[in-house]
PDB file of C-alpha atoms in Angstrom:
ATOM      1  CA  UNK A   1       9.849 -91.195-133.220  1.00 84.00           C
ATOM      2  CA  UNK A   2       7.287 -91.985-135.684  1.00 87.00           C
ATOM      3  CA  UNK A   3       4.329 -90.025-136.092  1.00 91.00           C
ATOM      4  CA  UNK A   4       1.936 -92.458-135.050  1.00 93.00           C
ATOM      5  CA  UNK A   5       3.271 -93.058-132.027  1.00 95.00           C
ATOM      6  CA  UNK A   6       3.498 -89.248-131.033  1.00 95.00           C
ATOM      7  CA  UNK A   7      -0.239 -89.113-131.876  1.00 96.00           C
ATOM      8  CA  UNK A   8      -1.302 -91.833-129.945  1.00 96.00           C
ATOM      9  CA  UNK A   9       1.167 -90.846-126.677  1.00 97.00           C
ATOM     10  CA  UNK A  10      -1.123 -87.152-127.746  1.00 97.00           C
ATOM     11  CA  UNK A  11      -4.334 -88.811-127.001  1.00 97.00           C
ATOM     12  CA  UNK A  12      -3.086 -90.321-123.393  1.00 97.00           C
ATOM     13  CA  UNK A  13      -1.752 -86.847-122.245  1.00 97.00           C
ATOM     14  CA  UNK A  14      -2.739 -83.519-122.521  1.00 96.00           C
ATOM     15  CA  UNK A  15      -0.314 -81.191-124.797  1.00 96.00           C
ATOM     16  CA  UNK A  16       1.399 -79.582-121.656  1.00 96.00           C
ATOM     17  CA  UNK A  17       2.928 -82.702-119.742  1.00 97.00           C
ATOM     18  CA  UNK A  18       4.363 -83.279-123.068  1.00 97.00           C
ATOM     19  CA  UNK A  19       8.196 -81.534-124.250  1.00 97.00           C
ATOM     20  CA  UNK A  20      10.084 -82.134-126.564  1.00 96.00           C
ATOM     21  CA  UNK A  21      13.711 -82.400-126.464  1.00 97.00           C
ATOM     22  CA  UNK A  22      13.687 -81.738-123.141  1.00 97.00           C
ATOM     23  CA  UNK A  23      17.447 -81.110-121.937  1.00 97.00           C
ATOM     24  CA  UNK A  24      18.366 -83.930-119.717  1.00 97.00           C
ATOM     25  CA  UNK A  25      20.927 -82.212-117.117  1.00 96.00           C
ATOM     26  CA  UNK A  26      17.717 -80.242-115.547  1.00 96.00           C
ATOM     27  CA  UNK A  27      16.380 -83.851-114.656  1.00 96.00           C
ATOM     28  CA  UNK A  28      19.389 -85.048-113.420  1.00 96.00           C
ATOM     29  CA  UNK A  29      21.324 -84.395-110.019  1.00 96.00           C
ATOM     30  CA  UNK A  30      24.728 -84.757-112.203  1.00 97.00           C
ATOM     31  CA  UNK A  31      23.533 -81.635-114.126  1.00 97.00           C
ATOM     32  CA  UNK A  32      25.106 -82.951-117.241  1.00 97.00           C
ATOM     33  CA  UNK A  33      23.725 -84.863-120.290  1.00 96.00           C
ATOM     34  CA  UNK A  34      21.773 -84.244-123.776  1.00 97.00           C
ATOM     35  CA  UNK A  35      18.238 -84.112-124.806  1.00 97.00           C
ATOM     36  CA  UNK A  36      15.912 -86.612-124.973  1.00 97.00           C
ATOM     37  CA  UNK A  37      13.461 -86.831-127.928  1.00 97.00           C
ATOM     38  CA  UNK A  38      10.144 -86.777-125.267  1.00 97.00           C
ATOM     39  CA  UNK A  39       9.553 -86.178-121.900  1.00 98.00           C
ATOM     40  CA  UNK A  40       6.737 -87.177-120.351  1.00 97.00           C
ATOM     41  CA  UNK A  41       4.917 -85.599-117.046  1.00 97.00           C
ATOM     42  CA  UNK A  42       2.875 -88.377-115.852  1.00 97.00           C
ATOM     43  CA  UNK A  43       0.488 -87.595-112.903  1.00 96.00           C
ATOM     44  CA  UNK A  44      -1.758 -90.195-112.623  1.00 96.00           C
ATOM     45  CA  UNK A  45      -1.846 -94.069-112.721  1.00 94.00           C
ATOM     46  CA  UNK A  46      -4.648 -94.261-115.751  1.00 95.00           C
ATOM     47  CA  UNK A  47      -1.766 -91.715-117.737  1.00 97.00           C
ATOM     48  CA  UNK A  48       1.035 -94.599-116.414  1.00 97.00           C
ATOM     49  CA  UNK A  49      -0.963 -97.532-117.248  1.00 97.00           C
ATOM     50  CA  UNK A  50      -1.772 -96.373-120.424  1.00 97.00           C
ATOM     51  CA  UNK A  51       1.324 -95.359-121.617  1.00 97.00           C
ATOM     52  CA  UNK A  52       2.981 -98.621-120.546  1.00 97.00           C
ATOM     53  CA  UNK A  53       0.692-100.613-122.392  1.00 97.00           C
ATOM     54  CA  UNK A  54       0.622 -98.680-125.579  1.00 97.00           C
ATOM     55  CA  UNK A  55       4.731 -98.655-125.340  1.00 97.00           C
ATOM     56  CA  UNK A  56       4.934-102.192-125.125  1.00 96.00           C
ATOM     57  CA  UNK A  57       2.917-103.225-127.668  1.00 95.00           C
ATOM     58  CA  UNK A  58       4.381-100.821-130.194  1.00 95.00           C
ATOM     59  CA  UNK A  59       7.715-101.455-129.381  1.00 95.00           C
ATOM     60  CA  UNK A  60       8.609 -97.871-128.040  1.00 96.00           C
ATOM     61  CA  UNK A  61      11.656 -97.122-126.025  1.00 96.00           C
ATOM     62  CA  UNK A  62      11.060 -95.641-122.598  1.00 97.00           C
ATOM     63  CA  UNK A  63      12.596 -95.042-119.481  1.00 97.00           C
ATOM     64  CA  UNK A  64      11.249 -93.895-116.086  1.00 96.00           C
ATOM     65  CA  UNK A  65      12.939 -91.326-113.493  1.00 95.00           C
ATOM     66  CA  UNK A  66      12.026 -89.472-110.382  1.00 93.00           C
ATOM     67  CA  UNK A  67      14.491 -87.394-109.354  1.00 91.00           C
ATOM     68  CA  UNK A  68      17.303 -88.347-111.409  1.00 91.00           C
ATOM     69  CA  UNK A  69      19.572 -88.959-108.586  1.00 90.00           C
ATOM     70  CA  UNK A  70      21.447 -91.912-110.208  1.00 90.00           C
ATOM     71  CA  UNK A  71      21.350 -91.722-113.934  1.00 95.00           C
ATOM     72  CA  UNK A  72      23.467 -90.080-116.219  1.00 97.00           C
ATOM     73  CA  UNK A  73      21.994 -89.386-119.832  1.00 97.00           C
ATOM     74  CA  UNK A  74      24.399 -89.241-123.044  1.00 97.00           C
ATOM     75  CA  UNK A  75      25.238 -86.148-124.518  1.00 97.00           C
ATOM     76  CA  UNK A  76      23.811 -87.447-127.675  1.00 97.00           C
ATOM     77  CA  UNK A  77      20.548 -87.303-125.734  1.00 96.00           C
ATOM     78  CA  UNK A  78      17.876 -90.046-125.196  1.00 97.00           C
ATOM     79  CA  UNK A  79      16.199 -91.435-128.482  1.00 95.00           C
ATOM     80  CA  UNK A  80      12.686 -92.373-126.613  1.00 96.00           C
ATOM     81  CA  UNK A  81      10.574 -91.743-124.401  1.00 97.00           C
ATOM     82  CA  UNK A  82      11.040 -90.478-120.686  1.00 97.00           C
ATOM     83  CA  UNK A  83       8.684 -91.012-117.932  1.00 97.00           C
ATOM     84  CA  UNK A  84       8.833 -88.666-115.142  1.00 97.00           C
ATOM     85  CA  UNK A  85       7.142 -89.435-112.059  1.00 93.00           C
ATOM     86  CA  UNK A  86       6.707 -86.900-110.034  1.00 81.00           C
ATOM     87  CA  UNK A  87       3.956 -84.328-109.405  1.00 86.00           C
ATOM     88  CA  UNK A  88       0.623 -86.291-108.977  1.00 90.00           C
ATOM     89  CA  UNK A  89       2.663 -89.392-106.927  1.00 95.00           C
ATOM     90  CA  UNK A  90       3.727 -87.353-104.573  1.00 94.00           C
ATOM     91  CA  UNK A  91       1.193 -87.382-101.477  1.00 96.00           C
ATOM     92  CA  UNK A  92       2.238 -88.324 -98.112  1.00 97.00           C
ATOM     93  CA  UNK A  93      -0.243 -90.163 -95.927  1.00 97.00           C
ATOM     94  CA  UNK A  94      -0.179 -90.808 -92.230  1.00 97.00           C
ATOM     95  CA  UNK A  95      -1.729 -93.669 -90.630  1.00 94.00           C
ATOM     96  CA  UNK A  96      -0.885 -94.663 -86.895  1.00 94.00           C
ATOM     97  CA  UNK A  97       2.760 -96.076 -87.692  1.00 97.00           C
ATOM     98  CA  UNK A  98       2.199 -96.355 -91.381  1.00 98.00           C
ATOM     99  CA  UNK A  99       3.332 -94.131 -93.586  1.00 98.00           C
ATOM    100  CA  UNK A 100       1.243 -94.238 -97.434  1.00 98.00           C
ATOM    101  CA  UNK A 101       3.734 -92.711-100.027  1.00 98.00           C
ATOM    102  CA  UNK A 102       3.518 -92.122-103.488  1.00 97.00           C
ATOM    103  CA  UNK A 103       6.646 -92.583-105.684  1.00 97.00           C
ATOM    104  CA  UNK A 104       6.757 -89.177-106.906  1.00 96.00           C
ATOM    105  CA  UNK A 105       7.996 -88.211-103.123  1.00 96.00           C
ATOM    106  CA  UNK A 106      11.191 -87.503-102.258  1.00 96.00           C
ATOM    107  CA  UNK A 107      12.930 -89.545 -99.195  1.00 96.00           C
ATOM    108  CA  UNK A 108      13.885 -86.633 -97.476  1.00 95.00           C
ATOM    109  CA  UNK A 109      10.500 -85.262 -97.296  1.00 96.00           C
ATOM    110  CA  UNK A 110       8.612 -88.343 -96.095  1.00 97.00           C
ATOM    111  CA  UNK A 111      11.780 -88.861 -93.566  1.00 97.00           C
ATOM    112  CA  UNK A 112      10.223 -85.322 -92.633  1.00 97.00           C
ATOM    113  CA  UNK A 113       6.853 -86.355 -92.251  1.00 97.00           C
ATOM    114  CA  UNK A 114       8.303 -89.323 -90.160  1.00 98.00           C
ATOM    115  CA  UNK A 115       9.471 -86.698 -87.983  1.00 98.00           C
ATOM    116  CA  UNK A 116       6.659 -84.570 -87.553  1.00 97.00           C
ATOM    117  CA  UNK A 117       4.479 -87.827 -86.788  1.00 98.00           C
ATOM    118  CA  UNK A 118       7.071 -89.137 -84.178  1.00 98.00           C
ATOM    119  CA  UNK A 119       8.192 -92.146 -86.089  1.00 98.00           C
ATOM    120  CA  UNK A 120      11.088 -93.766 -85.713  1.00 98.00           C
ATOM    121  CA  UNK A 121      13.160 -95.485 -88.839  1.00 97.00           C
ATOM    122  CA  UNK A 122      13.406 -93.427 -91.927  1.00 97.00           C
ATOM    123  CA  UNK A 123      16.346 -91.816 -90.454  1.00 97.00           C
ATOM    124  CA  UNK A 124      18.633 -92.850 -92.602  1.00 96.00           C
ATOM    125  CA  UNK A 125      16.493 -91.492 -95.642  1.00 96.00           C
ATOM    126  CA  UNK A 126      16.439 -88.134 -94.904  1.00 94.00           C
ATOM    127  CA  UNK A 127      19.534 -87.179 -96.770  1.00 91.00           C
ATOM    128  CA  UNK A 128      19.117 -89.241 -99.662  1.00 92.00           C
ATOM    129  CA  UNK A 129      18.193 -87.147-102.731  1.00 90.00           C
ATOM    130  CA  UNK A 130      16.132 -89.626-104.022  1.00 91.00           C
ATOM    131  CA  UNK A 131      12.282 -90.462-104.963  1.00 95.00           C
ATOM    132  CA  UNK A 132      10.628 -92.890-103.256  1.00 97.00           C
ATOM    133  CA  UNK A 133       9.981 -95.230-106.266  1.00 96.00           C
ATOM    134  CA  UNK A 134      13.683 -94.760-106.966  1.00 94.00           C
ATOM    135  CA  UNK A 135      14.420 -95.832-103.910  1.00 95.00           C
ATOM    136  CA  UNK A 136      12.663 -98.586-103.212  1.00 97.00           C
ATOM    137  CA  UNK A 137      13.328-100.257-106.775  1.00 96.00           C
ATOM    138  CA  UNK A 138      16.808 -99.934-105.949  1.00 94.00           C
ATOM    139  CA  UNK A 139      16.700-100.679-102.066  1.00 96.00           C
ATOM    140  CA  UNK A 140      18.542 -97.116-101.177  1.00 94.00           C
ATOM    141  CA  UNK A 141      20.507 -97.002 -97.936  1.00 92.00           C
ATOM    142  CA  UNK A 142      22.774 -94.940 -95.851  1.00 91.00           C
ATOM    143  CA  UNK A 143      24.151 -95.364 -92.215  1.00 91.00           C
ATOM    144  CA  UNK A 144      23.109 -98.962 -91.789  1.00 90.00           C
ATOM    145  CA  UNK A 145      19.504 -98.494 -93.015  1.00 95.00           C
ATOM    146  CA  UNK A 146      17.742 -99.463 -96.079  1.00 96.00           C
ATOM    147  CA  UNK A 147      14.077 -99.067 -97.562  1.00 97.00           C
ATOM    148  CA  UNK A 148      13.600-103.263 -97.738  1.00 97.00           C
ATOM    149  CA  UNK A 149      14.072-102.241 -93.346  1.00 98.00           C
ATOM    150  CA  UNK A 150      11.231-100.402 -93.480  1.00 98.00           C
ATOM    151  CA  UNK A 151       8.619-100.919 -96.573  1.00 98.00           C
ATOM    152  CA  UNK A 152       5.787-103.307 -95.855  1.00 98.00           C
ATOM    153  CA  UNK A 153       3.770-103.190 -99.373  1.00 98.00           C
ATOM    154  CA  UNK A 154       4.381-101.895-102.762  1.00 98.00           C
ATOM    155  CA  UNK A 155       2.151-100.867-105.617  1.00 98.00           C
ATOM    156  CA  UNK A 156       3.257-100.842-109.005  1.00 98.00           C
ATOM    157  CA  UNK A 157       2.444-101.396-112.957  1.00 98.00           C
ATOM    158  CA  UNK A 158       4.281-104.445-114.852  1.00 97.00           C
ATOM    159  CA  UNK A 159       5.849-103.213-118.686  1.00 96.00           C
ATOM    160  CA  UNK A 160       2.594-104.846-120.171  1.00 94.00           C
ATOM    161  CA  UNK A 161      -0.053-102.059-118.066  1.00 95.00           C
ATOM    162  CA  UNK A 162      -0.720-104.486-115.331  1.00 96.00           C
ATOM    163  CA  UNK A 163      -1.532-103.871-111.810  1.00 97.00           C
ATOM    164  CA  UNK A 164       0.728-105.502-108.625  1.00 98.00           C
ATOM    165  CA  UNK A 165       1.023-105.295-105.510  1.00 98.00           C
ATOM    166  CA  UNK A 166       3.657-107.276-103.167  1.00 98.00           C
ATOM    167  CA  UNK A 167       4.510-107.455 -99.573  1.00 98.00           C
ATOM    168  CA  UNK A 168       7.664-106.955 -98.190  1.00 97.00           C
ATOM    169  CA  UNK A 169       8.559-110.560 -98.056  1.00 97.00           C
ATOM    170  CA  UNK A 170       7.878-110.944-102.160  1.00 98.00           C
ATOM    171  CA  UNK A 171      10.126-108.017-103.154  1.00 97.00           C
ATOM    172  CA  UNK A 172      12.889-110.487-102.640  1.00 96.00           C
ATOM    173  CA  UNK A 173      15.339-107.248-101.354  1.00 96.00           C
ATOM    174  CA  UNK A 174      19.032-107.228-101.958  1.00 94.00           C
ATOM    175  CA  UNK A 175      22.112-105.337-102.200  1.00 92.00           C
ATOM    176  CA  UNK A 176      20.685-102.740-104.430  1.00 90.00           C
ATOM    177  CA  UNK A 177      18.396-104.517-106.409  1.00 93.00           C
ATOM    178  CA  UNK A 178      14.929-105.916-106.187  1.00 97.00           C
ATOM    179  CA  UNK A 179      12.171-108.036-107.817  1.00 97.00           C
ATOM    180  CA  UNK A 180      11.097-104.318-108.727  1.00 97.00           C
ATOM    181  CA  UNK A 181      14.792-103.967-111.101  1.00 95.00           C
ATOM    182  CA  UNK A 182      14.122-107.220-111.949  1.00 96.00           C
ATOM    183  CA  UNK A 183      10.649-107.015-113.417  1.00 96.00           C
ATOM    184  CA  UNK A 184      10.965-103.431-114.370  1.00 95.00           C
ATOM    185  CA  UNK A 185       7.911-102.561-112.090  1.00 97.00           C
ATOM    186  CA  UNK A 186       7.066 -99.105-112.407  1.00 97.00           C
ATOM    187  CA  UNK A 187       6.261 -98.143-108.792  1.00 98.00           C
ATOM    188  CA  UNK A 188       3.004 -95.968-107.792  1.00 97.00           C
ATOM    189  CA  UNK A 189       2.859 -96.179-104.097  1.00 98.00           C
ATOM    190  CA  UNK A 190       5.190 -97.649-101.170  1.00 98.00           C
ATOM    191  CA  UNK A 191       3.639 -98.273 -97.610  1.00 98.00           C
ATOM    192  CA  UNK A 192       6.181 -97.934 -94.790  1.00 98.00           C
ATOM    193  CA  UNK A 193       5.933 -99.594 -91.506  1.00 98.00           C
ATOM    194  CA  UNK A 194       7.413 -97.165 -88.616  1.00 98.00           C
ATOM    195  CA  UNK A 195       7.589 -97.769 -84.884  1.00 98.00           C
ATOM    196  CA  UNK A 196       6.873 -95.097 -82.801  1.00 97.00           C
ATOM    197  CA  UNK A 197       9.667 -92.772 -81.073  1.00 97.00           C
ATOM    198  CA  UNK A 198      10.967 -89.908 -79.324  1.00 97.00           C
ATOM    199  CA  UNK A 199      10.511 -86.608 -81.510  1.00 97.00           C
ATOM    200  CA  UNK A 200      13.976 -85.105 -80.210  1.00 97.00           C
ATOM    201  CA  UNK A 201      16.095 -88.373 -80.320  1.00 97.00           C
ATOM    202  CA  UNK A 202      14.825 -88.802 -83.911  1.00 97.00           C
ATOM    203  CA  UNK A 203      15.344 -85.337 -84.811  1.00 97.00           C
ATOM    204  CA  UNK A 204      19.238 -85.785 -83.476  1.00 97.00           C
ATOM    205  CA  UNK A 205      19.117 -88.869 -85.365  1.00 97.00           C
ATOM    206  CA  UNK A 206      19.105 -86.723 -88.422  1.00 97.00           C
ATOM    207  CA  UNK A 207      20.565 -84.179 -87.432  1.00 97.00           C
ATOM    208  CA  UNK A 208      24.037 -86.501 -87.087  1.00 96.00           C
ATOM    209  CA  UNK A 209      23.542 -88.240 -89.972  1.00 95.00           C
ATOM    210  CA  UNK A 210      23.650 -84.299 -91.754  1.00 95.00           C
ATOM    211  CA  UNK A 211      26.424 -83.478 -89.947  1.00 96.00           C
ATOM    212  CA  UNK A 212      28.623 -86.557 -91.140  1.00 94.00           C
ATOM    213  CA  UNK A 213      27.418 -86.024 -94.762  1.00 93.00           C
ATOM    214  CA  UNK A 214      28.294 -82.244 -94.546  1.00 94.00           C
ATOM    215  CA  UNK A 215      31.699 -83.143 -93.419  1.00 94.00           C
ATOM    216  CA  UNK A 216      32.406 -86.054 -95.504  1.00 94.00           C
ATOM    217  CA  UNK A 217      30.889 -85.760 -98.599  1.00 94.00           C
ATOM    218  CA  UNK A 218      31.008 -83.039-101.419  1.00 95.00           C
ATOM    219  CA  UNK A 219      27.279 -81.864-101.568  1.00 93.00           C
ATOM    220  CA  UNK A 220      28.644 -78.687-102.779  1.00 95.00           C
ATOM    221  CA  UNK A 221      28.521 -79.860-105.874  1.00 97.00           C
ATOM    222  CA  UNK A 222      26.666 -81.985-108.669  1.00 97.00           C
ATOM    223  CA  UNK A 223      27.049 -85.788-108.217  1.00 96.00           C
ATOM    224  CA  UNK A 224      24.983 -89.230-108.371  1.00 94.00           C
ATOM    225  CA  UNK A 225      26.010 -89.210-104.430  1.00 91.00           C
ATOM    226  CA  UNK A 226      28.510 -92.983-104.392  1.00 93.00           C
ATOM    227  CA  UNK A 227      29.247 -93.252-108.189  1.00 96.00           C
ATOM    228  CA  UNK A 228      30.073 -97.207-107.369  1.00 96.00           C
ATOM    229  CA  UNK A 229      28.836 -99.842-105.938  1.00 94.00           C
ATOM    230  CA  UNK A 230      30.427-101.658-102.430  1.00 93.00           C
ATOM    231  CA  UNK A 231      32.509-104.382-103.318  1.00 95.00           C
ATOM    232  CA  UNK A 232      32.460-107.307-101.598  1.00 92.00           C
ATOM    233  CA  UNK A 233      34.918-107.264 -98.471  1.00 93.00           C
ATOM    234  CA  UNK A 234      35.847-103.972 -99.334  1.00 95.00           C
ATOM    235  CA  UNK A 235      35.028 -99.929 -99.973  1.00 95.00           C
ATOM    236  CA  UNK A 236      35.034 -98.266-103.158  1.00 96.00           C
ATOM    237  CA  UNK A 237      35.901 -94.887-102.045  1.00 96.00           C
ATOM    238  CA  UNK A 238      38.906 -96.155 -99.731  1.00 97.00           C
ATOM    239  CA  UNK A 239      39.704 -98.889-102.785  1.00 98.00           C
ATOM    240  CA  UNK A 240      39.600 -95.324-105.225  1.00 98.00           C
ATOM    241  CA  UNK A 241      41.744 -93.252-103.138  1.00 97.00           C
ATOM    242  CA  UNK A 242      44.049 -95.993-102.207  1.00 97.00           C
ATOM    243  CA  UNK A 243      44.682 -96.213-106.352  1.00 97.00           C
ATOM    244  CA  UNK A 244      46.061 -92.638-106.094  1.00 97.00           C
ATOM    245  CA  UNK A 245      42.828 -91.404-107.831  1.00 97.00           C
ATOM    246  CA  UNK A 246      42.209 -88.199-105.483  1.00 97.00           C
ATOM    247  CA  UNK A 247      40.872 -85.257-107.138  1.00 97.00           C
ATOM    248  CA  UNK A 248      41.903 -86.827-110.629  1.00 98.00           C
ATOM    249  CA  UNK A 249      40.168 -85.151-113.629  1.00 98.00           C
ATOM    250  CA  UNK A 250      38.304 -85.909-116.791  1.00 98.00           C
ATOM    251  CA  UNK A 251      37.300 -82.388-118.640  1.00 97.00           C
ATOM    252  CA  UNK A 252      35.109 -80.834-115.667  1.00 97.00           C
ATOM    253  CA  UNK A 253      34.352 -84.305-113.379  1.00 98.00           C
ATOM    254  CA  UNK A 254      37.010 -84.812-110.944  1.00 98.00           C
ATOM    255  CA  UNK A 255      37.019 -87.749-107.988  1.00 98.00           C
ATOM    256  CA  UNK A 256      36.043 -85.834-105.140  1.00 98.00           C
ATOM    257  CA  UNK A 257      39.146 -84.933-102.727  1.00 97.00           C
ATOM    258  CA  UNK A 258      36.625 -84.943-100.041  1.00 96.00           C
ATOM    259  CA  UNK A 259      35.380 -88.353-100.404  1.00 96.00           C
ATOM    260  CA  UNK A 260      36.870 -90.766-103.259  1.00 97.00           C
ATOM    261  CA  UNK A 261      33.541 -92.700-103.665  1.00 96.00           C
ATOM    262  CA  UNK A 262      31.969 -89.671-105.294  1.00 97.00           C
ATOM    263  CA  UNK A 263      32.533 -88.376-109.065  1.00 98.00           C
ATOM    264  CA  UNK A 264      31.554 -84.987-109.214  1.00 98.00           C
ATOM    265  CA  UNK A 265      31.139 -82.239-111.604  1.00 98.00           C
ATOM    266  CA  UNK A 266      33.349 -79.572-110.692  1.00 97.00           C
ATOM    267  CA  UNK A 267      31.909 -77.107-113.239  1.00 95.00           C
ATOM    268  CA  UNK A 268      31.044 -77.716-116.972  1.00 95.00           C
ATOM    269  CA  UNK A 269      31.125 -81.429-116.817  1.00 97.00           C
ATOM    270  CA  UNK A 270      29.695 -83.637-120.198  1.00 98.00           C
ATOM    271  CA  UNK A 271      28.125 -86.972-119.815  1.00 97.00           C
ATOM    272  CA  UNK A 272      31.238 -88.128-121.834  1.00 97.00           C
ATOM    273  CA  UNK A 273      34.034 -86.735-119.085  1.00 98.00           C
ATOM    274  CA  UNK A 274      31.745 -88.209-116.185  1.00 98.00           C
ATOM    275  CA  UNK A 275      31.647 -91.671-118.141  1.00 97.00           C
ATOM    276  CA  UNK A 276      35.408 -91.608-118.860  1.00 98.00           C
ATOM    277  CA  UNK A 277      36.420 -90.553-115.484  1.00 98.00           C
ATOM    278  CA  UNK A 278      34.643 -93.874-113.980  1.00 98.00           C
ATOM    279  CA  UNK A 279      36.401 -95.962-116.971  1.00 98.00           C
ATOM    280  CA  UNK A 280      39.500 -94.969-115.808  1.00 98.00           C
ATOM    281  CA  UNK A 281      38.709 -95.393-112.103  1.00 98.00           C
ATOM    282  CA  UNK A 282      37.888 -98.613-112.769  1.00 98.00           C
ATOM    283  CA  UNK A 283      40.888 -99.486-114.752  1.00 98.00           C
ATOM    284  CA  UNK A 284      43.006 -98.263-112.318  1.00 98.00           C
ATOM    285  CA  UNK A 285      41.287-100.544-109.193  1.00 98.00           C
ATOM    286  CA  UNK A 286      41.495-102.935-111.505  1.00 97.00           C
ATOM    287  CA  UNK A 287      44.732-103.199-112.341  1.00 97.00           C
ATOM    288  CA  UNK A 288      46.213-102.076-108.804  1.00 97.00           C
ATOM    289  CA  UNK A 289      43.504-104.574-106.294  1.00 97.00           C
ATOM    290  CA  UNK A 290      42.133-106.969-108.806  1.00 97.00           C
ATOM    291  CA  UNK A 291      38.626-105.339-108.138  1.00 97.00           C
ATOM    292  CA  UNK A 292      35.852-105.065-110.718  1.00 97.00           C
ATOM    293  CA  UNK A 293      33.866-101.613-109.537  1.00 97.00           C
ATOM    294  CA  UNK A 294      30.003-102.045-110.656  1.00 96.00           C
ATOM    295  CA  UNK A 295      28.352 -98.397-111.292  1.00 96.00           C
ATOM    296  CA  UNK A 296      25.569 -97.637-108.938  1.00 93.00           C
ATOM    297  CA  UNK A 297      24.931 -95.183-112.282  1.00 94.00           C
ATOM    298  CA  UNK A 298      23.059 -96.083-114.958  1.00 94.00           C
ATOM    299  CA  UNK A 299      23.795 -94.822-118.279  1.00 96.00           C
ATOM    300  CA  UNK A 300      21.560 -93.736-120.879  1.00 95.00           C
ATOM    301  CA  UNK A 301      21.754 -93.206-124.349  1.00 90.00           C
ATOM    302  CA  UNK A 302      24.213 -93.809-126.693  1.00 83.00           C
ATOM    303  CA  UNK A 303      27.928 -93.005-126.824  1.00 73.00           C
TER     304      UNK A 303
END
């Protein structure tokens, strides 16, 4: 990256929420993947808004992340600029059955706040690994919910430093994607609307949804949870298994035996083993159902 640009990125932060080839697999809930040339702790929205602006108009490569929970970074490392949001968007606000949330928060914890407050329909969050920018970007689900269910208003900044705000209605929600993907927003704040509830139904609520991910899915180990997304008409992880793909191996990523929709690293996985092992599990669908998979996973970096 060219000096100028490191200067300038110098004058927006202060020296300590800057690293330098930062190792990517600590960022990541895959725990695999290279370096990337800067990585940026960005706490406040003056840091975000400044940095977005300045990137644009020089032309610098960036990319955002929260918790890392569905991104898997080349193990040639990241030739730009990282944006982690995280500590500084990460306050939790209570208001009647609104719930003010910066991006920087994980889903589980504000489901956990939902609890404490008796509110009733972040449920379904409270095992996703996710941040709440993340999420809401890529409208997360589980168990029949999803954020577009329960998010009334969204701030954000556009890629040229400008400020947004939309209602549920204008975030034109899908499967997975959002006028936020589209417009690369990068989120500050999401506003949930709750209803109120029962503390101990809500609490069983969760406490079932844990139970059927504890059986059913490998959280034992490293993963970007469902490595695909749901086809049309059909399941990936029934569509995987079905292919004879069980517990098949790339290196140290392996389809999990305990639930085909997940690619996990079973121990000393590269990016490169994780990225083959989808290739070939969607080959394989392919060829056997006539199904194109689409990666929930995004991949960055070069191969």
């Amino acid at each position: 990256m060219r000096a100028e640009i490191i200067a300038e990125i110098e004058r927006i932060l202060p020296e300590k929420q800057i690293l330098r080839q930062e190792p990517m697999k600590l960022h990541t809930t895959f725990r695999a993947g290279g370096r990337a040339e800067l990585f940026l702790e960005i706490k406040t929205d003056y840091e975000l808004q400044k940095l977005l602006t300045f990137f644009q108009e020089s032309g610098t490569k960036y990319f955002v992340v929260g918790n890392g929970s569905n991104l898997l970074v080349s193990d040639n490392g990241y030739d730009g600029a990282i944006l982690h949001i995280a500590e500084g968007f990460d306050n939790i606000a209570v208001a009647d059955e609104k719930i003010i949330v910066g991006a920087g928060a994980l889903l589980s914890r504000t489901a956990s706040a939902a609890l404490e407050h008796s509110l009733t329909g972040l449920e379904f969050a409270s095992g996703i690994p996710g941040s709440v920018g993340g999420g809401a970007v890529m409208n997360a689900g589980a168990y029949e919910g999803e954020m577009s269910q329960v998010i009334s208003r969204v701030k954000g900044i556009t890629p040229d430093g400008g400020r947004v705000e939309y209602s549920n209605q204008e975030l034109d929600f899908g499967y997975r994607k959002s006028l936020l993907k589209r417009e690369k927003i990068v989120v500050t704040e999401v506003e949930f609307q709750l209803a109120g509830g029962i503390r101990k139904e809500i609490s069983a609520k969760m406490a079932d949804f844990a139970e059927r991910r504890r059986v059913k899915q490998p959280l034992e180990y490293p993963s970007a949870g469902s490595t695909f997304k749901r086809p049309e008409g059909y399941f990936a992880g029934k569509l995987i298994m079905d292919a004879g793909m069980r517990g098949y191996c790339v290196g140290g990523a392996q389809v999990s035996e305990k639930h085909c929709g997940f690619i996990i690293n079973k121990g000393g996985a590269t990016a490169a083993d994780i990225r083959q092992l989808m290739k070939e599990v969607q080959n394989r669908v392919k060829e056997q159902f006539g199904v194109e998979l689409e990666p929930e996973v995004i991949y960055l970096g070069e191969e």
